[in-house]
Tab-separated table of N, CA and C in Angstrom:
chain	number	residue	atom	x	y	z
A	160	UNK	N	-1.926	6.537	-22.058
A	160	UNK	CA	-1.417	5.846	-20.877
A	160	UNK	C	-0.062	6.361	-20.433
A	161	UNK	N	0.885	7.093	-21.525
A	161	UNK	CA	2.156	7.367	-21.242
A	161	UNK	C	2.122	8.538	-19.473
A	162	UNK	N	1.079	9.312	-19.771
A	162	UNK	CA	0.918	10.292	-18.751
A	162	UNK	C	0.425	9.768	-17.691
A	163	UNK	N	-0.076	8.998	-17.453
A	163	UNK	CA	-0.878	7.938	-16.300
A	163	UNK	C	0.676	7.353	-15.724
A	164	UNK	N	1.347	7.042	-16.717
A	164	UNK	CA	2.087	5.957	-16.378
A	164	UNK	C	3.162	7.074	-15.154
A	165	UNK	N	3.404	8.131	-15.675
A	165	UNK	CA	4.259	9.421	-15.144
A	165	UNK	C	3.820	9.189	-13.534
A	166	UNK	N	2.250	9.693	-13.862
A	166	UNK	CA	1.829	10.043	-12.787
A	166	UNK	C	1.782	9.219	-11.547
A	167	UNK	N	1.561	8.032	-12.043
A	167	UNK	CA	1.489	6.792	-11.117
A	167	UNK	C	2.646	6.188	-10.687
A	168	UNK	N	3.784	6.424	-11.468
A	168	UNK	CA	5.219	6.623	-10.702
A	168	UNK	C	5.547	7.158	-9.489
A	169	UNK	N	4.863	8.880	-9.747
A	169	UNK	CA	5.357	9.880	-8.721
A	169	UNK	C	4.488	8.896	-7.651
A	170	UNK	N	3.174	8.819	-7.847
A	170	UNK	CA	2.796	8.574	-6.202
A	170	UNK	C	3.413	7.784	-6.087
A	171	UNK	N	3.581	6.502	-6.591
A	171	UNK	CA	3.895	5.108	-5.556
A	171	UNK	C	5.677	5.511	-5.192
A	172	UNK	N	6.331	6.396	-5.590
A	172	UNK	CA	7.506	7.034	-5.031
A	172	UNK	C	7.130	7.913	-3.910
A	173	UNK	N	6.133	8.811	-3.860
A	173	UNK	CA	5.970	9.503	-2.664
A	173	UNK	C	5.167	8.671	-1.385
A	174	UNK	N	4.815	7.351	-1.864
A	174	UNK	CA	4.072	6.574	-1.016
A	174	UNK	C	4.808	5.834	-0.551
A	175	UNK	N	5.830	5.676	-0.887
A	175	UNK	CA	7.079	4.492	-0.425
A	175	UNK	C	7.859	5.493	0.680
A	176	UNK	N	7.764	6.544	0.828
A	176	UNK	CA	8.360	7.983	1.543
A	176	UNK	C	7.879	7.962	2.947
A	177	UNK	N	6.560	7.293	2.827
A	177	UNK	CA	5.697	7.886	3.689
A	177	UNK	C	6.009	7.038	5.281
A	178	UNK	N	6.084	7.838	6.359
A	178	UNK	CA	6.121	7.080	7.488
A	178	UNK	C	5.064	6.457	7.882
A	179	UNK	N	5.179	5.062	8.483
A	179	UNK	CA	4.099	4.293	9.602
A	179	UNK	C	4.473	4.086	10.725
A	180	UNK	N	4.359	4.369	11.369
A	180	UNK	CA	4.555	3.612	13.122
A	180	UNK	C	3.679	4.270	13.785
A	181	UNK	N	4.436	4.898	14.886
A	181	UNK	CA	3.742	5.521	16.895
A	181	UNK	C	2.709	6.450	16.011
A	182	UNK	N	1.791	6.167	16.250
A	182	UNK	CA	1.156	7.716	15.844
A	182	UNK	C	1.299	8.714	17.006
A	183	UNK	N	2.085	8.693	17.406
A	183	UNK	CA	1.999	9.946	18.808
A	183	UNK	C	3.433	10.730	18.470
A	184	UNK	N	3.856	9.841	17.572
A	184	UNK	CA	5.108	10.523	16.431
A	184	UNK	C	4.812	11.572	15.529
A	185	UNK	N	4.804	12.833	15.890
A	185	UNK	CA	4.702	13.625	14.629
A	185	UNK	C	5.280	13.472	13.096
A	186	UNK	N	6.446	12.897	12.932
A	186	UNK	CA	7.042	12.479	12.085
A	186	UNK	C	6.324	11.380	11.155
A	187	UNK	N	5.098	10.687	11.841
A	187	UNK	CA	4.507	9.219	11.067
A	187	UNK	C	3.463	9.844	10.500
A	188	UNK	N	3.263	9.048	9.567
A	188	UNK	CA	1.924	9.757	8.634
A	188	UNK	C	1.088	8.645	9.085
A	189	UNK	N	1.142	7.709	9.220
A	189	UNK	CA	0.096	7.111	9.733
A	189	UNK	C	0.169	5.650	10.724
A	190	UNK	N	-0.709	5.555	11.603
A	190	UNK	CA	-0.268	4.564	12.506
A	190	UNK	C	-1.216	2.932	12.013
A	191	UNK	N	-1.191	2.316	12.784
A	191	UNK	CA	-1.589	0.911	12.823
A	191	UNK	C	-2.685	0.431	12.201
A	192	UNK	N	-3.230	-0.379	11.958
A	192	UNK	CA	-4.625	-0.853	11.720
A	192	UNK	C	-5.014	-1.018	13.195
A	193	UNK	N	-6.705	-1.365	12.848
A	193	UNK	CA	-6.788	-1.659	14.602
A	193	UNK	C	-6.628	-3.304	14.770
A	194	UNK	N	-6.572	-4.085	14.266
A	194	UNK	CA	-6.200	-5.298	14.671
A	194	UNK	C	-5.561	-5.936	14.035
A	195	UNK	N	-5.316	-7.983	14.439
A	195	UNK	CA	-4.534	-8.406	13.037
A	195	UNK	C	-5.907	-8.875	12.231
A	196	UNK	N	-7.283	-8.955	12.617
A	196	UNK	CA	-8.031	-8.851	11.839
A	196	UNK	C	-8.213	-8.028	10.306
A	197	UNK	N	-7.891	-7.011	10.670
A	197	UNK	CA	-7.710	-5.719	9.968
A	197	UNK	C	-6.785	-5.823	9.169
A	198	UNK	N	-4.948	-6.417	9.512
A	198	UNK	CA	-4.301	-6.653	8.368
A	198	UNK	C	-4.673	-7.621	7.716
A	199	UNK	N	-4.976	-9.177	8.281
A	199	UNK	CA	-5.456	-10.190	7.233
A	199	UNK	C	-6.751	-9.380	6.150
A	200	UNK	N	-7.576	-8.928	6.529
A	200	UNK	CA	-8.413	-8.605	5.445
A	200	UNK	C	-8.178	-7.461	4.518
A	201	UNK	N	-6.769	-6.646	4.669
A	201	UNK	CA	-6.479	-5.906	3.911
A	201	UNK	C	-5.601	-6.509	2.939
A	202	UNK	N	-4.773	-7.204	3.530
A	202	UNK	CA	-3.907	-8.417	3.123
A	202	UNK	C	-4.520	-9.420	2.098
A	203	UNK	N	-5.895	-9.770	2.543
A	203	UNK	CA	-6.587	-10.659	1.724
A	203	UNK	C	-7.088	-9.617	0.260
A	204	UNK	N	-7.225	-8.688	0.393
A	204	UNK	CA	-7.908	-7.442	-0.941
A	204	UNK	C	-6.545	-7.746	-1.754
A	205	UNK	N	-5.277	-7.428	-1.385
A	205	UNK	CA	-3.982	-7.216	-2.052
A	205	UNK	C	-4.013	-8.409	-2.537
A	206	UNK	N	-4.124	-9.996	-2.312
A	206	UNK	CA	-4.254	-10.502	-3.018
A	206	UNK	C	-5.162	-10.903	-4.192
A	207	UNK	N	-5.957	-10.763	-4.178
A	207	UNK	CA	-7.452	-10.698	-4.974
A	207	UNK	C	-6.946	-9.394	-5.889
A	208	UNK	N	-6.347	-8.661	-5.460
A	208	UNK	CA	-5.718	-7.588	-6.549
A	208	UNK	C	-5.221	-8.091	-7.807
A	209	UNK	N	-3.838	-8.964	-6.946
A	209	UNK	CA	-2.917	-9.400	-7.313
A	209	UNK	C	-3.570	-10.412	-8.753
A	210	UNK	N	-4.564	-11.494	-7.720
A	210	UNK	CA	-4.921	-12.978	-8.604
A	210	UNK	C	-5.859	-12.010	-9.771
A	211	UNK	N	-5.976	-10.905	-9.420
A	211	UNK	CA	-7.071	-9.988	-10.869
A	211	UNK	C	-6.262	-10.170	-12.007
A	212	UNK	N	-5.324	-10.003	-11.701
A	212	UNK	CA	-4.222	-8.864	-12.688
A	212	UNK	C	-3.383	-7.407	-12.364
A	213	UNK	N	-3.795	-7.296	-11.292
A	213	UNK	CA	-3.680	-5.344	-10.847
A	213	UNK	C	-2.272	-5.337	-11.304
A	214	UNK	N	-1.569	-4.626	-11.522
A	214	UNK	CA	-0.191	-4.516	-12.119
A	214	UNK	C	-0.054	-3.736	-10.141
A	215	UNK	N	1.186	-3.959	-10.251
A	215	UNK	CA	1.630	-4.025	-8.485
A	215	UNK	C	2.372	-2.357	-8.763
A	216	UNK	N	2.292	-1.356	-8.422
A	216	UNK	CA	2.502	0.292	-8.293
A	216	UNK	C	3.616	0.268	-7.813
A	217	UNK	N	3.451	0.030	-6.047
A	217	UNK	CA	4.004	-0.280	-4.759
A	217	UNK	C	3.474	-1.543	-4.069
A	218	UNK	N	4.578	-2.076	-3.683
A	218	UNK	CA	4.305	-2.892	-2.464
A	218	UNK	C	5.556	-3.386	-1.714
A	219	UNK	N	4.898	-2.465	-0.282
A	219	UNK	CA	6.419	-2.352	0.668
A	219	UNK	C	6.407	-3.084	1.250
A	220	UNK	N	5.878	-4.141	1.320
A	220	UNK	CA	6.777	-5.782	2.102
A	220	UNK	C	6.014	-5.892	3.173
A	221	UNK	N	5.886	-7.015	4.101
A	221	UNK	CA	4.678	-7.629	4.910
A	221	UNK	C	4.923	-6.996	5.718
A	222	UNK	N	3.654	-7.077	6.604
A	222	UNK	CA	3.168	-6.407	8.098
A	222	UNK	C	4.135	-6.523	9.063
A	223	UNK	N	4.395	-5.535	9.965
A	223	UNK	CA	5.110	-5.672	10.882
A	223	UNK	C	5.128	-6.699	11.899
A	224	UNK	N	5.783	-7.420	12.509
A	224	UNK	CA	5.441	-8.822	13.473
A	224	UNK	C	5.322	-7.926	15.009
A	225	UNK	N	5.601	-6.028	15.091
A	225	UNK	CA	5.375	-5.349	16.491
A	225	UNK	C	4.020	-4.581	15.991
A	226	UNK	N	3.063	-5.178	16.137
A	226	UNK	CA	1.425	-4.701	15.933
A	226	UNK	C	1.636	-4.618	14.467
A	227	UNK	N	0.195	-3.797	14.163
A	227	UNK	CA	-0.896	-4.374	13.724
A	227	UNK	C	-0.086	-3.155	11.994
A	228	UNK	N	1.046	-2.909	12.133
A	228	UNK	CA	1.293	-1.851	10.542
A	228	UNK	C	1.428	-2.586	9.355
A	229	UNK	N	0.924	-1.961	8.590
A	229	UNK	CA	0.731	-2.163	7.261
A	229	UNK	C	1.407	-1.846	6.685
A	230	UNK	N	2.847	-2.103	5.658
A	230	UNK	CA	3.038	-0.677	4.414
A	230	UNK	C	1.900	-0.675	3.300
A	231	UNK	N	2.188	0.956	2.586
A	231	UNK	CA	1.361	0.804	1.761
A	231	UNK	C	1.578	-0.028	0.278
A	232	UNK	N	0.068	-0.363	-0.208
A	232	UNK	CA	0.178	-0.796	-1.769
A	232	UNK	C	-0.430	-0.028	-2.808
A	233	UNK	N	-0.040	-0.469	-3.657
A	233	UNK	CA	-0.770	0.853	-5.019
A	233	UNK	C	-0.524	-0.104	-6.067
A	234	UNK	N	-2.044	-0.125	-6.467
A	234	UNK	CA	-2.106	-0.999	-7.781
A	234	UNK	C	-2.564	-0.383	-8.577
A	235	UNK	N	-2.346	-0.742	-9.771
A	235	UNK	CA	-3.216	0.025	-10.984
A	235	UNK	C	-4.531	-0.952	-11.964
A	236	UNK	N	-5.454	-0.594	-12.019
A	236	UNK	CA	-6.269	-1.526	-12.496
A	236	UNK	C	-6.040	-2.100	-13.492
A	237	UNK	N	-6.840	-3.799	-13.747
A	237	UNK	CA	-5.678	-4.175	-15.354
A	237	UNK	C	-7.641	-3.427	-16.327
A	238	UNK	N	-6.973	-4.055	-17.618
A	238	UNK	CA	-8.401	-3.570	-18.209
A	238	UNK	C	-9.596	-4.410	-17.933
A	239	UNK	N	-9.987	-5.423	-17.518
A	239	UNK	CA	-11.253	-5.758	-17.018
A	239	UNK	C	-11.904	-4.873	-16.192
């Protein structure tokens, strides 16, 4: 697990890096969901993560209140 543990550092550090907004921004890696449908039910997985056990990687703080962005999360599975 020590090497997992390495590895799963780097991403959720290079994932915390990562831009969201305009996608017409070259600079953003990625833009919006398409609705707030779309965040509640992604929103709803992160918790069900959470109530599993998932040990939390990343998690960059709630949805934007100007549309529909997400930050990202990164969980790691527990052993079940």
């Amino acid at each position: 697990r020590s090497g997992w543990s390495h590895w799963a550092r780097l991403l959720a550090e290079q994932a915390a890096r990562l831009r969201f907004g305009d996608p017409l921004d070259a600079a953003t890696f990625a833009g919006p969901l398409v609705n707030r449908k779309g965040v509640e039910k992604v929103l709803s997985y992160n918790a069900l993560a959470k109530k599993e056990g998932a040990k939390v990687l990343l998690d960059a703080g709630e949805p934007s209140d100007k549309g529909c962005f997400l930050p990202p999360f990164i969980y790691q599975a527990n052993e079940n």
